[in-house]
XYZ file of C-alpha atoms in Angstrom:
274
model
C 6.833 -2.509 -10.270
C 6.640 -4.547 -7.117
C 7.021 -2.502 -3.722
C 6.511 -5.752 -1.182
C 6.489 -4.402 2.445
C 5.727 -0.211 0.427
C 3.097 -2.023 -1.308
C 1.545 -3.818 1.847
C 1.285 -0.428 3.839
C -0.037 2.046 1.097
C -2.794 -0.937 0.486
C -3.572 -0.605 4.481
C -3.654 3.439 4.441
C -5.698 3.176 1.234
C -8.572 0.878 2.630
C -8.155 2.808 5.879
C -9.035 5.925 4.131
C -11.481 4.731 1.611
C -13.485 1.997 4.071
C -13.125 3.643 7.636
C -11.067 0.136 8.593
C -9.176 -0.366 12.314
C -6.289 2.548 12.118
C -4.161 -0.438 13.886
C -3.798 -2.258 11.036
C -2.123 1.082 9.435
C -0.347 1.412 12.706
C 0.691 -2.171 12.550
C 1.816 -1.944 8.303
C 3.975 1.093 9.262
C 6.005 -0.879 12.332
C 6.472 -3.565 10.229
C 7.791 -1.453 7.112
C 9.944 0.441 10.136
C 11.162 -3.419 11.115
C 12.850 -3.684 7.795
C 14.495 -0.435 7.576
C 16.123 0.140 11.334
C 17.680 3.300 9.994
C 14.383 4.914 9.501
C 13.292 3.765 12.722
C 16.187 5.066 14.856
C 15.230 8.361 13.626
C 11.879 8.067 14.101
C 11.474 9.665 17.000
C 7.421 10.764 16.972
C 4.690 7.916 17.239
C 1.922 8.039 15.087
C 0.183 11.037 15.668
C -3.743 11.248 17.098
C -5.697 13.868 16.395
C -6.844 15.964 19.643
C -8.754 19.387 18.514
C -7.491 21.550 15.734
C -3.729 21.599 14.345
C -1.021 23.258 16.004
C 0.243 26.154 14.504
C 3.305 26.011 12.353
C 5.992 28.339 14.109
C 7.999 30.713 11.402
C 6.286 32.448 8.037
C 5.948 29.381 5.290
C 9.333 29.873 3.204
C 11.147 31.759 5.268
C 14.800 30.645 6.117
C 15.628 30.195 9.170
C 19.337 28.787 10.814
C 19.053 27.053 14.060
C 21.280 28.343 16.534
C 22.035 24.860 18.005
C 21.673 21.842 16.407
C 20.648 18.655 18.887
C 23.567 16.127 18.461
C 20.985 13.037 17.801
C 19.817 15.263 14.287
C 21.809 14.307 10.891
C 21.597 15.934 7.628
C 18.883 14.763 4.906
C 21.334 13.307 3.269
C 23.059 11.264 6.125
C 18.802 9.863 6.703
C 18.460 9.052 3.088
C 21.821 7.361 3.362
C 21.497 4.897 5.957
C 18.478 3.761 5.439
C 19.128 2.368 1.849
C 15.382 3.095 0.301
C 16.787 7.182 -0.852
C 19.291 6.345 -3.677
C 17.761 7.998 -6.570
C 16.583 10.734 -4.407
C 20.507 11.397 -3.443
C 21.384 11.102 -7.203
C 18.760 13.013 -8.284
C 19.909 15.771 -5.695
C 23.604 15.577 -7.047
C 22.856 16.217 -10.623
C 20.368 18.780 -9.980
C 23.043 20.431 -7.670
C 20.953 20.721 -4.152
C 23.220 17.918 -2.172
C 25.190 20.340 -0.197
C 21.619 21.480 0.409
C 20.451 18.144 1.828
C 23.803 17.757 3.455
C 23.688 20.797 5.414
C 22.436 19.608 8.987
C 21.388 23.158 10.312
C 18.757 22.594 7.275
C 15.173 24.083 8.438
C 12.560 22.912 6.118
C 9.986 19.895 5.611
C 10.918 17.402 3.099
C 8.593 14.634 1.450
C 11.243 12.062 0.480
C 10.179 9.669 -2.721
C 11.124 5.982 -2.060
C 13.210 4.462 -4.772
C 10.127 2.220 -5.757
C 8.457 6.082 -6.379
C 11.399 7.163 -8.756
C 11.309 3.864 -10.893
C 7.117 3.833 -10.941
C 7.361 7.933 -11.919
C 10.673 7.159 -14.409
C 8.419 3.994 -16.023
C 5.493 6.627 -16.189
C 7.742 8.992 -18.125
C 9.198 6.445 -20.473
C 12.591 7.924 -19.484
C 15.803 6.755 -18.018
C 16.985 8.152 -15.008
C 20.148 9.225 -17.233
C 18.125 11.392 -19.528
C 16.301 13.069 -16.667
C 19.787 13.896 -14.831
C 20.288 15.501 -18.367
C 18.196 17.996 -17.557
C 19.720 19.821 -14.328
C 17.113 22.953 -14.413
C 14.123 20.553 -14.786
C 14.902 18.421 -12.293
C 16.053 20.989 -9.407
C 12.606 22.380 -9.920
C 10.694 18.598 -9.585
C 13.529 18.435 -6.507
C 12.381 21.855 -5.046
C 8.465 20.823 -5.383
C 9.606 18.533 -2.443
C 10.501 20.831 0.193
C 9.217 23.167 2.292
C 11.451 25.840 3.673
C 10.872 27.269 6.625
C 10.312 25.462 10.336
C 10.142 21.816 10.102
C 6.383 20.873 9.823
C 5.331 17.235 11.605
C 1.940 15.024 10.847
C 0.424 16.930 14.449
C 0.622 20.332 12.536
C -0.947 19.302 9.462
C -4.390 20.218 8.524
C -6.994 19.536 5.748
C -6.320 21.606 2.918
C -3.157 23.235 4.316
C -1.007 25.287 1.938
C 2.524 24.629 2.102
C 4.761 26.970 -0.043
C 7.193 24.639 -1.713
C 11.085 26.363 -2.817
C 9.805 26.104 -6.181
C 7.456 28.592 -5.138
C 10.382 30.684 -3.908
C 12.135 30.382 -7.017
C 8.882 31.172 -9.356
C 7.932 33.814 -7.117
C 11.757 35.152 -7.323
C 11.752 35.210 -11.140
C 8.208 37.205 -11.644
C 9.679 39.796 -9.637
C 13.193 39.720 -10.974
C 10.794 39.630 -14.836
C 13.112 36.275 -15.533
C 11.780 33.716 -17.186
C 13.476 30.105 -16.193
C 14.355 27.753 -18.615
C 11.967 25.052 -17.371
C 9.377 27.886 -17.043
C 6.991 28.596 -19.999
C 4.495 31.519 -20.593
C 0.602 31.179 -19.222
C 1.611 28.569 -16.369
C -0.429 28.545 -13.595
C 1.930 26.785 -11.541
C 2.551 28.365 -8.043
C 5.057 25.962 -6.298
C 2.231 25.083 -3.328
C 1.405 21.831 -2.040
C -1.820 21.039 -0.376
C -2.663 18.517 1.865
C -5.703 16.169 2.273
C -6.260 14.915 5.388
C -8.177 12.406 6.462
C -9.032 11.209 10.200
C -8.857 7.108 10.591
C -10.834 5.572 13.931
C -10.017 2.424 15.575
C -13.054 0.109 15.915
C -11.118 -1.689 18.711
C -9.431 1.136 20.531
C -11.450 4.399 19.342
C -7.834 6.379 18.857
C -8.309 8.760 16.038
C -5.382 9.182 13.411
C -4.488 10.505 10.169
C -3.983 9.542 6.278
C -2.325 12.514 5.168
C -2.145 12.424 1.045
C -0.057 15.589 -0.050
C -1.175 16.878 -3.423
C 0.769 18.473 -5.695
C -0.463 20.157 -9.683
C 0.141 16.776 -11.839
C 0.323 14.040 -8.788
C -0.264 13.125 -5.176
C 1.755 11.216 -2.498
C 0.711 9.507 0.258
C 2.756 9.872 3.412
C 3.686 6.067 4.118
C 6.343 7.037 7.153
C 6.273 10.247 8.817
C 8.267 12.172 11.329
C 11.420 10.850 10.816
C 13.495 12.998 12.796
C 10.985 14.671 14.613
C 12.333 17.792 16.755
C 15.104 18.297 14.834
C 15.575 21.172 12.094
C 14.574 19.301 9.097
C 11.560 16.416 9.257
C 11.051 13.863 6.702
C 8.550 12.434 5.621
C 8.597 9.147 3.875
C 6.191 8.950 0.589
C 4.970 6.402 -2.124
C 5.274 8.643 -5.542
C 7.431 11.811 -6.938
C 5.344 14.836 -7.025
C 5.423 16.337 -10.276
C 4.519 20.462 -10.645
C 2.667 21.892 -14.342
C 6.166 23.031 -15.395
C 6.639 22.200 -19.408
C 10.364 22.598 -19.989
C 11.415 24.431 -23.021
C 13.886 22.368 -24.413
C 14.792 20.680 -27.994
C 13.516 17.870 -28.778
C 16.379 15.993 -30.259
C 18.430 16.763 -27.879
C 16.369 15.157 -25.157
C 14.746 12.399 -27.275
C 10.978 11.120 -26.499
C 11.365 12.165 -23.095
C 9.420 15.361 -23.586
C 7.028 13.718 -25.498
C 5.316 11.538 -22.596
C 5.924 14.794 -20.730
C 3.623 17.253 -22.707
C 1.406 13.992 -23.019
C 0.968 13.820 -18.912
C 0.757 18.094 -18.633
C -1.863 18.167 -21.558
C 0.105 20.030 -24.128
């Protein structure tokens, strides 16, 4: 499918990465896909981020739950982000069916979310060979694929991001819950190896005309990566987001019927090698 101004800036961070080109062309990609979306770039309130020494440490033990006492009155919800901005619609449904809106709707929410585009939901729905109906079928599944997404714990920007970082996802709560509760989720299926944790790859960008040194930050996840296309949104307050180009998908094989879900499952045991 055809991304236009997504399209444009992924091509920019990908020959910045892969050819060493001037990081103000990224820089430059980024205001323009910020231009079209002024709802993004009200909230954006972090400039691209240089890299000066070794990342700052991330305040608060990865997954832990923490409540802000005071919430700063520029800060919205998730939910309110995705909302205005217009490019989050599937990413709201999605969240509805699988039942974590109030979730995303709760503004004293501390955590680190990687938002997929809608361009990212049709490219990863196309993948599937599934309609977003049949998917939203499938509550358990897709809170888990939802969960893979976020990172509890203190809001995590670009400046605290390192190469090969760990981030604990709440799917890793969840699968680290049931092993010690012995449940077994439905989505869950004996001899995964899945452990709910992203990592990042991170890779510095120098400007030939200016010598400023940036990052492409690419956050991997078991079955597929992301790149981070706009980050910081909503920088300082208790949940950041950060904008990426494709849904993150965990080694989770659901244990479901077949007929009841149709070929769906199919081009999902296909993709996780089953």
């Amino acid at each position: 499918m055809r991304r236009s101004g997504l399209s444009l800036l992924l091509l920019a961070v990908l020959l910045g990465s892969a050819c060493a080109q001037d990081a103000a062309l990224v820089s430059g990609m980024r205001a323009k896909f910020l231009m079209k979306h002024p709802l993004l770039a009200k909230h954006h309130l972090a400039p691209p981020v240089a890299v000066s020494g070794a990342p700052a440490a991330v305040s608060g033990a990865p997954g832990a739950s923490v409540t802000p006492t005071a919430v700063p009155a520029q800060c919205q919800s998730v939910a309110q982000v995705a909302q205005q901005a217009g490019s989050f619609s599937s990413l709201l449904a999605a969240a509805q069916a699988a039942g974590l809106a109030p979730a995303l709707s709760d503004r004293s929410l501390q955590a680190t979310v990687f938002a997929p585009t809608d361009a990212a939901f049709a490219d990863a729905l196309a993948a599937l060979d599934v309609s977003a109906q049949e998917l939203a079928a499938q509550p358990a599944l897709l809170a888990a694929i939802l969960k893979y997404h976020v990172v509890p714990g203190a809001p995590i920007t670009t400046a605290q991001m390192g190469d090969s970082q760990k981030l604990p996802t709440l799917l890793s709560a969840d699968l680290a819950a049931a092993a010690s509760a012995s449940a077994t989720p439905s989505w869950h299926k004996q001899g995964d190896s899945e452990d709910g944790v992203l990592t990042l790859d991170v890779k510095k960008v120098i400007s030939l005309v200016t010598g400023q040194v940036s990052k492409n930050i690419t956050v991997v996840g078991s079955l597929s990566s992301a790149s981070i296309i706009t980050p910081d949104v909503q920088a300082g307050c208790p949940a950041v987001v950060h904008v990426i180009d494709s849904v993150l998908l965990p080694a989770i094989p659901p244990l479901v019927d077949d007929t009841s879900a149709g070929g769906m499952w199919a081009a999902l045991m296909k993709i996780w090698g089953q």
